[in-house]
PDB file of C-alpha atoms in Angstrom:
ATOM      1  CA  UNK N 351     132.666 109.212 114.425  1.00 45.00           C
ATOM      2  CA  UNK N 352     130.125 111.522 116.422  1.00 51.00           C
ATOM      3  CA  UNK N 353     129.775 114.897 115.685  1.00 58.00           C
ATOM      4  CA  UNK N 354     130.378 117.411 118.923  1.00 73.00           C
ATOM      5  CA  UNK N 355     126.784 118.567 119.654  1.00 83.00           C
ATOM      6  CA  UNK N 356     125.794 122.014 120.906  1.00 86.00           C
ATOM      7  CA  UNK N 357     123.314 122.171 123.444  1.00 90.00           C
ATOM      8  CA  UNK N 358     121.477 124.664 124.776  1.00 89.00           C
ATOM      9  CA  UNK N 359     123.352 128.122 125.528  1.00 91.00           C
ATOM     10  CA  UNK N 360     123.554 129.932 128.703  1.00 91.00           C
ATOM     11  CA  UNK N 361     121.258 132.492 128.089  1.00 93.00           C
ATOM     12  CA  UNK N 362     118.892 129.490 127.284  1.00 92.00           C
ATOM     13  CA  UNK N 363     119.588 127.824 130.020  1.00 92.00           C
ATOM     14  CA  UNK N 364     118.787 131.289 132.616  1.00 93.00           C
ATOM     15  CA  UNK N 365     115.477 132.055 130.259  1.00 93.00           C
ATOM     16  CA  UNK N 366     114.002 128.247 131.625  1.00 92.00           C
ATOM     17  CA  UNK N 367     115.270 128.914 135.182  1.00 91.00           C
ATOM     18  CA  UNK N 368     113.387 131.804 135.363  1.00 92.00           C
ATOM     19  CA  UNK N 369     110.495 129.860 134.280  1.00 90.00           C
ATOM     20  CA  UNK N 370     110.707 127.052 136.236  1.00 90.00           C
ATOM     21  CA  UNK N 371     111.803 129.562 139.345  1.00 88.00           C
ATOM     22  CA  UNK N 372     108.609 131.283 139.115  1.00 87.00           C
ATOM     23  CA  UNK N 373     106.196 127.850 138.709  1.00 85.00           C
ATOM     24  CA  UNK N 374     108.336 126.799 141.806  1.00 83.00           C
ATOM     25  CA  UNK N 375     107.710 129.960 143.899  1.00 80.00           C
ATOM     26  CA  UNK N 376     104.228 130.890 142.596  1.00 80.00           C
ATOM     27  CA  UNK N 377     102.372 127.846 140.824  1.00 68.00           C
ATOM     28  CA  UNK N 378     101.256 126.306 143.991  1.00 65.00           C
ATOM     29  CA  UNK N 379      99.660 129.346 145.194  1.00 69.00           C
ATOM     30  CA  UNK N 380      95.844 130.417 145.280  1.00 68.00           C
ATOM     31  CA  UNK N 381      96.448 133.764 144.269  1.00 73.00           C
ATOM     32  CA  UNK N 382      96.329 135.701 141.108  1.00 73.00           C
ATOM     33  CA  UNK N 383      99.650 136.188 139.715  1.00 71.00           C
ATOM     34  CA  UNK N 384      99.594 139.563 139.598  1.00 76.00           C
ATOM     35  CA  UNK N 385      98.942 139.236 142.901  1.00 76.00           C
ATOM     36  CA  UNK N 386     101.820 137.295 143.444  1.00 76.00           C
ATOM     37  CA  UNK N 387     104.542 139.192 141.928  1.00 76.00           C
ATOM     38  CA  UNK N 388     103.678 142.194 143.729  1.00 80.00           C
ATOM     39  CA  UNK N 389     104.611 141.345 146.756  1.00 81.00           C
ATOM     40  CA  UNK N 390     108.284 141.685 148.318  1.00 81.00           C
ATOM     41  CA  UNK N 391     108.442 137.787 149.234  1.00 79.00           C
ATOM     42  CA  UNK N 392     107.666 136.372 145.879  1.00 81.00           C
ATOM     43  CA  UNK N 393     111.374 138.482 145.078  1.00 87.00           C
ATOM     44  CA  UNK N 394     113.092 137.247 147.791  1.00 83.00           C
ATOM     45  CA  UNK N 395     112.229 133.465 146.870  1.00 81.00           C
ATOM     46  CA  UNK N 396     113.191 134.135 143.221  1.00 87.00           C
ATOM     47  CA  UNK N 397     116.315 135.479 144.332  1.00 88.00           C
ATOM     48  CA  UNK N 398     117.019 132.099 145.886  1.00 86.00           C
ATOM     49  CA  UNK N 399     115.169 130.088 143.839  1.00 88.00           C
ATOM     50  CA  UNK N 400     116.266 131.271 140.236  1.00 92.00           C
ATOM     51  CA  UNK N 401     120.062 131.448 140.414  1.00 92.00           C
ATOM     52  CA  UNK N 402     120.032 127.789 142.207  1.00 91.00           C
ATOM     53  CA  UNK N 403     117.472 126.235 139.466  1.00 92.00           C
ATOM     54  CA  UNK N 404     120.384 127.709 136.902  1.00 94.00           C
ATOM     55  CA  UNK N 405     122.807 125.755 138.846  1.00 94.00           C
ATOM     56  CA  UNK N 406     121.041 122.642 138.092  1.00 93.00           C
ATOM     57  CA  UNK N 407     120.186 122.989 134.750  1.00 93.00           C
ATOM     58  CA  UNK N 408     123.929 124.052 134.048  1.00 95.00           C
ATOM     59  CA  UNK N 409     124.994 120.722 135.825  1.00 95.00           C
ATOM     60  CA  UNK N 410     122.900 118.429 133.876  1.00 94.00           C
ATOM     61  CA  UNK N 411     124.489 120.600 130.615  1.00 94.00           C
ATOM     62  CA  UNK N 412     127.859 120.092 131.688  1.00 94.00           C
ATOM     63  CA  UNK N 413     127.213 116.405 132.791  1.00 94.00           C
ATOM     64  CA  UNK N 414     125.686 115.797 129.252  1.00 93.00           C
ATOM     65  CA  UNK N 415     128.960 117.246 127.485  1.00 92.00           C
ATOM     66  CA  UNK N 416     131.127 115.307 129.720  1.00 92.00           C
ATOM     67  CA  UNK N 417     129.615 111.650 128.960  1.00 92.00           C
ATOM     68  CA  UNK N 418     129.412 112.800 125.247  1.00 89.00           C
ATOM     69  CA  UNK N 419     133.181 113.446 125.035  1.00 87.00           C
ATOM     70  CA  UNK N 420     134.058 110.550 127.542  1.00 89.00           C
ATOM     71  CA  UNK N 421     130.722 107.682 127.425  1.00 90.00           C
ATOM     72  CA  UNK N 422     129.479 108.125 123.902  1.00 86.00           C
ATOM     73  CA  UNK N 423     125.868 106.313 123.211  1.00 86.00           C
ATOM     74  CA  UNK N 424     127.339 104.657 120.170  1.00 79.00           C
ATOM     75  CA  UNK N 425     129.820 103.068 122.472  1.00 82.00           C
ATOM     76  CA  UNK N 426     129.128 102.394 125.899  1.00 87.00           C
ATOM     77  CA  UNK N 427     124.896 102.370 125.977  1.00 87.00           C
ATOM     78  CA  UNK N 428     124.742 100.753 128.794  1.00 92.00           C
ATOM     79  CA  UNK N 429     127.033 102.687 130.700  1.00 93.00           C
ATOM     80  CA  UNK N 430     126.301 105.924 129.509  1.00 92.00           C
ATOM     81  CA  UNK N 431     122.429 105.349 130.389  1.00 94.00           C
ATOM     82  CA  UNK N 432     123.461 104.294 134.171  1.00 95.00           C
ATOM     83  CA  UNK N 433     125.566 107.203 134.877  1.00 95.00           C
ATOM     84  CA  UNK N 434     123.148 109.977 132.856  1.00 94.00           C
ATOM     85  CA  UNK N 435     120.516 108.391 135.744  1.00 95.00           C
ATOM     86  CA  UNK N 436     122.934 108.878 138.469  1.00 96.00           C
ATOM     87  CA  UNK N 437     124.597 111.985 137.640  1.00 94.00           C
ATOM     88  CA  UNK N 438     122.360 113.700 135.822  1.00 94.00           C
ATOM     89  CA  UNK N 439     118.969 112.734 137.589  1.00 94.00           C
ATOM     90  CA  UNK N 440     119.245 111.328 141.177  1.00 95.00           C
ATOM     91  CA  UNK N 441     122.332 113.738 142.088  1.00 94.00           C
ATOM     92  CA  UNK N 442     120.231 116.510 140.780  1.00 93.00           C
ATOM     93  CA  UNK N 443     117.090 116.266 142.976  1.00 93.00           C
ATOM     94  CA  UNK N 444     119.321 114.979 145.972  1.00 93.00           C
ATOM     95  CA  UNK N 445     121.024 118.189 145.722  1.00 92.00           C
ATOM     96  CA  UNK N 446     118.122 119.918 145.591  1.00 90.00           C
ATOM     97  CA  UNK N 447     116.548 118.593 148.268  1.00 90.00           C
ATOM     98  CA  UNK N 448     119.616 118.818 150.362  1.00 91.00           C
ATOM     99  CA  UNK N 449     120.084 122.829 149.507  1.00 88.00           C
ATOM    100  CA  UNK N 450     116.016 123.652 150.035  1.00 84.00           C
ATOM    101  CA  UNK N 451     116.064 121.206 153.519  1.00 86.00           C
ATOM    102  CA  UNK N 452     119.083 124.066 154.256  1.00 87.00           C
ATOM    103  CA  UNK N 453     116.891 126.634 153.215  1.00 79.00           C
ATOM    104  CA  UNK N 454     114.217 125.672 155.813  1.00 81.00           C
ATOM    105  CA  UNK N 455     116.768 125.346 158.742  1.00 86.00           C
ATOM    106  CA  UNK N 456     118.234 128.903 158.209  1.00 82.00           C
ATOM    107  CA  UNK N 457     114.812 130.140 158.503  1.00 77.00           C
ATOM    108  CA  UNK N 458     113.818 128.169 160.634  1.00 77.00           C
ATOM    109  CA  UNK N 459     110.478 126.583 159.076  1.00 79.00           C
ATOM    110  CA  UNK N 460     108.786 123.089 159.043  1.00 79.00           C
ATOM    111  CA  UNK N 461     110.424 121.132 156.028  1.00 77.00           C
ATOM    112  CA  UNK N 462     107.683 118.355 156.403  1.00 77.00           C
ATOM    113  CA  UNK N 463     104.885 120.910 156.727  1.00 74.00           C
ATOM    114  CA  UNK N 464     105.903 122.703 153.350  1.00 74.00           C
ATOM    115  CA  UNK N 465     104.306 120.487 151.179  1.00 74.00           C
ATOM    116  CA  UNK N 466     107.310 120.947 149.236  1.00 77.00           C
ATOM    117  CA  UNK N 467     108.184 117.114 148.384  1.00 78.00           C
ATOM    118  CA  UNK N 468     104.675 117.018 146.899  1.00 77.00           C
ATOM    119  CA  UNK N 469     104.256 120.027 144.324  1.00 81.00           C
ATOM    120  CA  UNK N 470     107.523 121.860 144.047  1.00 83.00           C
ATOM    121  CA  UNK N 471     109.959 118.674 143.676  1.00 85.00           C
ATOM    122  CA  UNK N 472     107.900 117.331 140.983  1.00 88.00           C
ATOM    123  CA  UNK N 473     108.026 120.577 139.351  1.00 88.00           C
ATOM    124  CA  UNK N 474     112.379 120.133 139.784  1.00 89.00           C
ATOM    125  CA  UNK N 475     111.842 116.597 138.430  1.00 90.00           C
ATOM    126  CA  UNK N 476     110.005 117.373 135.608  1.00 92.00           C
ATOM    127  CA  UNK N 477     112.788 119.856 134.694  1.00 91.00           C
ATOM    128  CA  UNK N 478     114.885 117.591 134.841  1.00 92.00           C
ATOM    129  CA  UNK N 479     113.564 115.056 132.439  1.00 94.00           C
ATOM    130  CA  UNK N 480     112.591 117.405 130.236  1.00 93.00           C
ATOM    131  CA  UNK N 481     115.950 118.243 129.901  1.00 92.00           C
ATOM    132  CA  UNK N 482     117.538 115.049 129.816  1.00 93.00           C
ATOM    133  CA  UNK N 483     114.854 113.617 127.565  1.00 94.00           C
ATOM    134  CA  UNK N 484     115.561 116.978 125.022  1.00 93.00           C
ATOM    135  CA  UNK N 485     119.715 116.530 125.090  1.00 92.00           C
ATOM    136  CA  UNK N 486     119.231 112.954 124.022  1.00 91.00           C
ATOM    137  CA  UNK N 487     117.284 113.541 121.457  1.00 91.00           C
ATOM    138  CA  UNK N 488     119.407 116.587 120.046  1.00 90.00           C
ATOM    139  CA  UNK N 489     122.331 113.962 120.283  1.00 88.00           C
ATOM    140  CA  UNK N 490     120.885 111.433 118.070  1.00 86.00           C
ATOM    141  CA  UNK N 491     119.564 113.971 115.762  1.00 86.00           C
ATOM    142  CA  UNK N 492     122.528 115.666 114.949  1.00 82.00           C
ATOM    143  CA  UNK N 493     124.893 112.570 114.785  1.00 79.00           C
ATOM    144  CA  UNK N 494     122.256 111.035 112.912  1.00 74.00           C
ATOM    145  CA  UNK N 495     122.037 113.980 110.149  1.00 73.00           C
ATOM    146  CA  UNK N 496     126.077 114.022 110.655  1.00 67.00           C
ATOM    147  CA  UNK N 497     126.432 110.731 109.465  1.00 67.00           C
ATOM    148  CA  UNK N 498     123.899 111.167 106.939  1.00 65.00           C
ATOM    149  CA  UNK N 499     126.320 114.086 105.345  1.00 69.00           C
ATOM    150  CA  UNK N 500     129.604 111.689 106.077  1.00 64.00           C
ATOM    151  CA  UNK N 501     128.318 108.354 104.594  1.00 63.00           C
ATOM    152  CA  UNK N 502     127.064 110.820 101.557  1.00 61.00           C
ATOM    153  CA  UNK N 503     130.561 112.211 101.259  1.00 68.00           C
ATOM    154  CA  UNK N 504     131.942 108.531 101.499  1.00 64.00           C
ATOM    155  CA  UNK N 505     129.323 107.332  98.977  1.00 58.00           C
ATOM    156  CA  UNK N 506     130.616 110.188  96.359  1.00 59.00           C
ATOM    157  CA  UNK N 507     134.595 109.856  97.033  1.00 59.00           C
ATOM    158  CA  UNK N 508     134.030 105.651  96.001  1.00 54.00           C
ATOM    159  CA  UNK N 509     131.951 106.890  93.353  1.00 54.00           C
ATOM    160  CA  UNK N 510     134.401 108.558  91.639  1.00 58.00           C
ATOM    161  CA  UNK N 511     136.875 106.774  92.137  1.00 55.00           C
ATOM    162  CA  UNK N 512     134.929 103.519  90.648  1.00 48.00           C
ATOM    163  CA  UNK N 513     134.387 105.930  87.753  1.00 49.00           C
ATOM    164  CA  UNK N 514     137.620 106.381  87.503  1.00 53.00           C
ATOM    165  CA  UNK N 515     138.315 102.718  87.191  1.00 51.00           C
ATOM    166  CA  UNK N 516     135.956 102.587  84.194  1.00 51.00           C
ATOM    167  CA  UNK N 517     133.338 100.704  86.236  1.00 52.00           C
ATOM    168  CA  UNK N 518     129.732 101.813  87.293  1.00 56.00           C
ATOM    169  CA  UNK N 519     128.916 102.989  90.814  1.00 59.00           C
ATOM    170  CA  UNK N 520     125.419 101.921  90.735  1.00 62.00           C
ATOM    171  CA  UNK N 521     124.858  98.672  92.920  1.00 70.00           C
ATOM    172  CA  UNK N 522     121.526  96.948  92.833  1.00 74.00           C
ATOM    173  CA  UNK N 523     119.773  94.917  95.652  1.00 76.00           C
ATOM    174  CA  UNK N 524     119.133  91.545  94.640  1.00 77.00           C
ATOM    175  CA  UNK N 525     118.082  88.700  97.092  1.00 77.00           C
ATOM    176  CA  UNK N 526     118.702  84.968  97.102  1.00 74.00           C
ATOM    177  CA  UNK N 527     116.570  83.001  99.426  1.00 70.00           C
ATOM    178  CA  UNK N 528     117.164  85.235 102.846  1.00 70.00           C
ATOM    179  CA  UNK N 529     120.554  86.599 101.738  1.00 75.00           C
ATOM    180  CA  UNK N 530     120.472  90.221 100.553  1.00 77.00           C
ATOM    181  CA  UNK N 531     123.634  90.912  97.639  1.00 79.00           C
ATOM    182  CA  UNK N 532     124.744  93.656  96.313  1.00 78.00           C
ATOM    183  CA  UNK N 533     125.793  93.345  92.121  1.00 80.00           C
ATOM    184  CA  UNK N 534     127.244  95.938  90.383  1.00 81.00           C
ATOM    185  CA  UNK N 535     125.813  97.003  87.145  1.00 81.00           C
ATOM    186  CA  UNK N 536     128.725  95.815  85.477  1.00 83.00           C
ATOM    187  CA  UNK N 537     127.768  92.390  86.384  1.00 86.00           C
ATOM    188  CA  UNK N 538     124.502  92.608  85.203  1.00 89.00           C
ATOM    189  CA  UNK N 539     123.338  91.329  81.457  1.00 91.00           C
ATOM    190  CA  UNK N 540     120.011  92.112  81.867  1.00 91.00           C
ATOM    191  CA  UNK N 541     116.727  92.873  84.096  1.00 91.00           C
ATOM    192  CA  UNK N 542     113.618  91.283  83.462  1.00 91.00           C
ATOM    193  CA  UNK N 543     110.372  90.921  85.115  1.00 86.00           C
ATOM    194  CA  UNK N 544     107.419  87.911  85.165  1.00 80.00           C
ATOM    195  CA  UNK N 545     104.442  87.650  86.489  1.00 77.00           C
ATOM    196  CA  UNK N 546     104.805  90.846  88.945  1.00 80.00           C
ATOM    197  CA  UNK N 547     108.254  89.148  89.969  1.00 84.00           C
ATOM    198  CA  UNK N 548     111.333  90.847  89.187  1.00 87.00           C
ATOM    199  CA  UNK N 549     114.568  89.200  88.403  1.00 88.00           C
ATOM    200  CA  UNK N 550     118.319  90.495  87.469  1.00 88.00           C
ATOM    201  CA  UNK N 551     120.575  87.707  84.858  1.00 91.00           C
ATOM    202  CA  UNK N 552     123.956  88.236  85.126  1.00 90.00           C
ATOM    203  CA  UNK N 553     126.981  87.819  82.624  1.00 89.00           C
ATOM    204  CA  UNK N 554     127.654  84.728  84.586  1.00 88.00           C
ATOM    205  CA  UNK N 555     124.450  82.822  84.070  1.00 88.00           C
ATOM    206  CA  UNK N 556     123.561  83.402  88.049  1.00 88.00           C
ATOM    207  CA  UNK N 557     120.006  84.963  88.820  1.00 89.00           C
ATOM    208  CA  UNK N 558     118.636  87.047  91.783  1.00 87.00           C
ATOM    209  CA  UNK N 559     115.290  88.775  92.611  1.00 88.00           C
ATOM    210  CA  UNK N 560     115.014  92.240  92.664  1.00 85.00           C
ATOM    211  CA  UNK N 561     112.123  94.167  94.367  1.00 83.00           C
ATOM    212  CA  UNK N 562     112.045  96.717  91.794  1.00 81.00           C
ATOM    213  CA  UNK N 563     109.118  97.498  89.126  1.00 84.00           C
ATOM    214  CA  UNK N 564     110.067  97.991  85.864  1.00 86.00           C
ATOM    215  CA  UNK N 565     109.493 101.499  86.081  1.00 88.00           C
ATOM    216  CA  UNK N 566     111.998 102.202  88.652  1.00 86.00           C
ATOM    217  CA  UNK N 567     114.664 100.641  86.960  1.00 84.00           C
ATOM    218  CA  UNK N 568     114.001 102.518  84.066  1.00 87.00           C
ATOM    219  CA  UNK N 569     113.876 105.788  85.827  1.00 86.00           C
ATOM    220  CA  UNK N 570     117.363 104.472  87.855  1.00 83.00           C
ATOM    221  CA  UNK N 571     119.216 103.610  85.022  1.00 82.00           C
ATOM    222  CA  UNK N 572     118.603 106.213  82.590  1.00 83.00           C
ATOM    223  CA  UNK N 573     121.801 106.959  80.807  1.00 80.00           C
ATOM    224  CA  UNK N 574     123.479 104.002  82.035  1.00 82.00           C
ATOM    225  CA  UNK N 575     123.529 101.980  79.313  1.00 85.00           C
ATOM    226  CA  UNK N 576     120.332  99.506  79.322  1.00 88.00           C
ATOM    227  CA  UNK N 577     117.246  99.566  77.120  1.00 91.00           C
ATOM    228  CA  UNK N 578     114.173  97.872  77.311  1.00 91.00           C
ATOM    229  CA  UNK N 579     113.371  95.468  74.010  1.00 91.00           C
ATOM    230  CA  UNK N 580     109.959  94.158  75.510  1.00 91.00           C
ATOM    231  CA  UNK N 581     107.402  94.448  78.357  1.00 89.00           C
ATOM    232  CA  UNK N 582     109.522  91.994  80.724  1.00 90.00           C
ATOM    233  CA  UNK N 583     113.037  92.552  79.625  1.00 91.00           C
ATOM    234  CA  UNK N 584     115.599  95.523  80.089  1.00 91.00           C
ATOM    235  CA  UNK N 585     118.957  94.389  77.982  1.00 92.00           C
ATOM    236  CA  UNK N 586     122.661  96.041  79.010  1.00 90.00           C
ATOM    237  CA  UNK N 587     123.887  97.104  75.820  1.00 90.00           C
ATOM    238  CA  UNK N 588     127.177  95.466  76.590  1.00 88.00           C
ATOM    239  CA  UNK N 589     125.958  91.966  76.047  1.00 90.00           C
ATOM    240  CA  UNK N 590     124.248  92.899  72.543  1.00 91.00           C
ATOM    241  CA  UNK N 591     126.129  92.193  69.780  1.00 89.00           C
ATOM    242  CA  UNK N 592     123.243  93.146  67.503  1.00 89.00           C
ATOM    243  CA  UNK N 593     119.687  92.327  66.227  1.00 89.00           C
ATOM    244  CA  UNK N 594     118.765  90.134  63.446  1.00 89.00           C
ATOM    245  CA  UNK N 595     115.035  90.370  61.947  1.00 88.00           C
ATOM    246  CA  UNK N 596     112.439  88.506  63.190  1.00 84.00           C
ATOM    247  CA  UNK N 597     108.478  88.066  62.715  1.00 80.00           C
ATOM    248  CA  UNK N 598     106.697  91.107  61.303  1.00 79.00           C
ATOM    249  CA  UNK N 599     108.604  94.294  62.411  1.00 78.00           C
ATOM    250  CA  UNK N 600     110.183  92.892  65.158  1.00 87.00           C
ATOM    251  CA  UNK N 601     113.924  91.469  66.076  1.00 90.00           C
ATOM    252  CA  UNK N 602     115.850  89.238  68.269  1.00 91.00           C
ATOM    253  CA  UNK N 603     118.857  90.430  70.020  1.00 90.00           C
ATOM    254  CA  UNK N 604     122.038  88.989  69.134  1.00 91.00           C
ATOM    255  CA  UNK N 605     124.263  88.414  72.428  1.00 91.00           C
ATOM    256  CA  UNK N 606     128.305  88.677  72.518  1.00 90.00           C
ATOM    257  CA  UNK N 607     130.006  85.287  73.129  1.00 88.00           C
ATOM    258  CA  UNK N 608     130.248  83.482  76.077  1.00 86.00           C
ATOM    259  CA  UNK N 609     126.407  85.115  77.644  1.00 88.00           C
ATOM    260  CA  UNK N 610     123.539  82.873  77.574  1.00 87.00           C
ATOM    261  CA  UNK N 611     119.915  84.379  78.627  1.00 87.00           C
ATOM    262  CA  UNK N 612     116.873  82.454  79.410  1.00 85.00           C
ATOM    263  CA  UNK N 613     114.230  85.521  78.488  1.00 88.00           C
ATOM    264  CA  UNK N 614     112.505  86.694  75.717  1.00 88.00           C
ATOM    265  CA  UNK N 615     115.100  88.274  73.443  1.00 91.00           C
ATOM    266  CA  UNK N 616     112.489  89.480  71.299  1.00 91.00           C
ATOM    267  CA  UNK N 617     112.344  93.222  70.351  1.00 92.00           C
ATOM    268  CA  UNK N 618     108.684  94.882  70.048  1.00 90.00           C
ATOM    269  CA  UNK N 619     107.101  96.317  66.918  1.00 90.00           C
ATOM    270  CA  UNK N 620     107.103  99.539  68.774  1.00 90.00           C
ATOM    271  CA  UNK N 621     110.692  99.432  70.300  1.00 89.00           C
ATOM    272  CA  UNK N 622     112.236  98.149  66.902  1.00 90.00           C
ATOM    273  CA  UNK N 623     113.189 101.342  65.417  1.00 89.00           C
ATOM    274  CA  UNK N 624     115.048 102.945  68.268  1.00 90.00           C
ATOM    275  CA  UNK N 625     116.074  99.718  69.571  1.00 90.00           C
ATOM    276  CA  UNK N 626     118.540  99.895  66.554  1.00 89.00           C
ATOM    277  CA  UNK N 627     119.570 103.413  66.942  1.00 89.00           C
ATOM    278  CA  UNK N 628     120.727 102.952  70.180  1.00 87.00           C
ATOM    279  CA  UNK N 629     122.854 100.216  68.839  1.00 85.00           C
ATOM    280  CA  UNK N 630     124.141 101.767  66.003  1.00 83.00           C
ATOM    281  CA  UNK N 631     125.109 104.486  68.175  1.00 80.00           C
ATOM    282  CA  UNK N 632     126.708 102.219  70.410  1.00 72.00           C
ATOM    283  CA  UNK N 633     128.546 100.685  68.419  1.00 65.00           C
ATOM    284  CA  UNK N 634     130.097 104.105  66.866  1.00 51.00           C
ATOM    285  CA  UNK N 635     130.663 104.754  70.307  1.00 43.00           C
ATOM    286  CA  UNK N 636     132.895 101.542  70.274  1.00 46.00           C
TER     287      UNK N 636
END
């Protein structure tokens, strides 16, 4: 669900009609702005020109709030894209060009002659952009942080309650062919890599590829259980049973009934010695 979004304030909103009042009225001009804002007229078009470029601004922000509450993007695109045009685009420069055309009549000057259709009302229409262009992005910034926080929340409610079920919440990647799975790491007898490929075996005989390094895993499963008897292979301690001896120094992992591994069960000289204090330990833990 989106997030209400808060735009721009008013005070925001008069600060950049100010600004684009005064490129309106003066940045077309010749003349120094000093110059410019001395004189009695350039206050007299500001007076005009600033509180209706406010009125603009404030209909594109209440426009914008509207189709959020009643066209969301995540729903209606389409829709809300075609009616953000219209209403908050084409209505705005038709109304301004019907309200300055006005302007001209009451005073009686040349519309046509003013030039104003060729600096001035790209000056509006930049505006306007700009303004659309910066509420959309604010919109998909904040929903998208939102949902960040809510599929976070999410993530740690199912968490716990897995825990809670005795079961671990880690999931791991694993790919067959084009399909991408997701296996818990209570499925999973053991991780082993080969040849710069990595693969993950579990209690059921089935095998998947995993695009992690041996590293990684390491780093991801600390604590969880697993330990790694060899360069290629890193063993869940819940499919050891024990280790018998084998070779000079080294062992070979015993595994419980009813799991069958086609990898090196073979524990290094240098992994030997802890390799059997971890199961001691879990067994006592047993």
């Amino acid at each position: 669900m989106a997030s209400e979004v808060r735009y721009f304030p008013r005070w925001v909103l008069a600060v950049l009609a100010i600004v684009v009042s005064h490129h309106v009225v003066a940045g077309t001009q010749d003349k120094d702005t000093l110059q410019i804002v001395r004189q009695l007229n350039y206050y007299v078009a500001m007076a005009f020109s600033w509180p209706f470029t406010y009125l603009l601004m404030w209909w594109v922000h209440f426009c914008v709030r509207r189709l959020d509450a009643r066209v969301p993007w995540q729903l209606y695109w389409q829709r809300r894209l075609v009616l953000q045009l219209l209403l908050c685009v084409v209505l705005v420069i038709l109304m301004d060009l019907w309200v300055v055309r006005l302007y001209f009549w009451v005073f009686d000057n040349d519309f046509s002659a003013s030039g104003y259709m060729r600096t001035e009302l790209l000056i509006i229409l930049w505006m306007v952009m700009f303004m659309n262009a910066v509420y959309t992005a604010w919109f998909f910034s904040r929903n998208y942080f939102h949902g960040l926080r809510v599929n976070g929340r999410l993530k740690a409610d199912l968490d716990r309650m897995v825990m809670s079920q005795g079961a671990s919440p880690i999931r791991i990647d694993a790919h067959l062919g084009n399909k991408l799975l997701q296996v818990s790491l209570d499925e999973v007898a053991c991780f082993e890599r080969h040849e710069n490929i990595g693969h993950v075996h579990l209690k059921t005989g089935k095998v998947y590829v995993v695009d992690r390094t041996m590293p990684s895993l390491l780093e991801m499963l600390e604590g969880a259980g697993f330990f790694q008897i060899n360069r290629s292979v890193l063993i869940s301690l819940s499919v050891v049973l024990g280790v018998e001896k084998y070779g000079r120094a080294q062992g070979l992992v015993l595994l419980v009934e009813g799991v069958s591994l086609e990898v090196s069960l073979v524990v290094s000289r240098s992994r030997m010695n802890a390799f059997r204090k971890v199961i001691s330990a879990n067994g006592d833990g047993k």
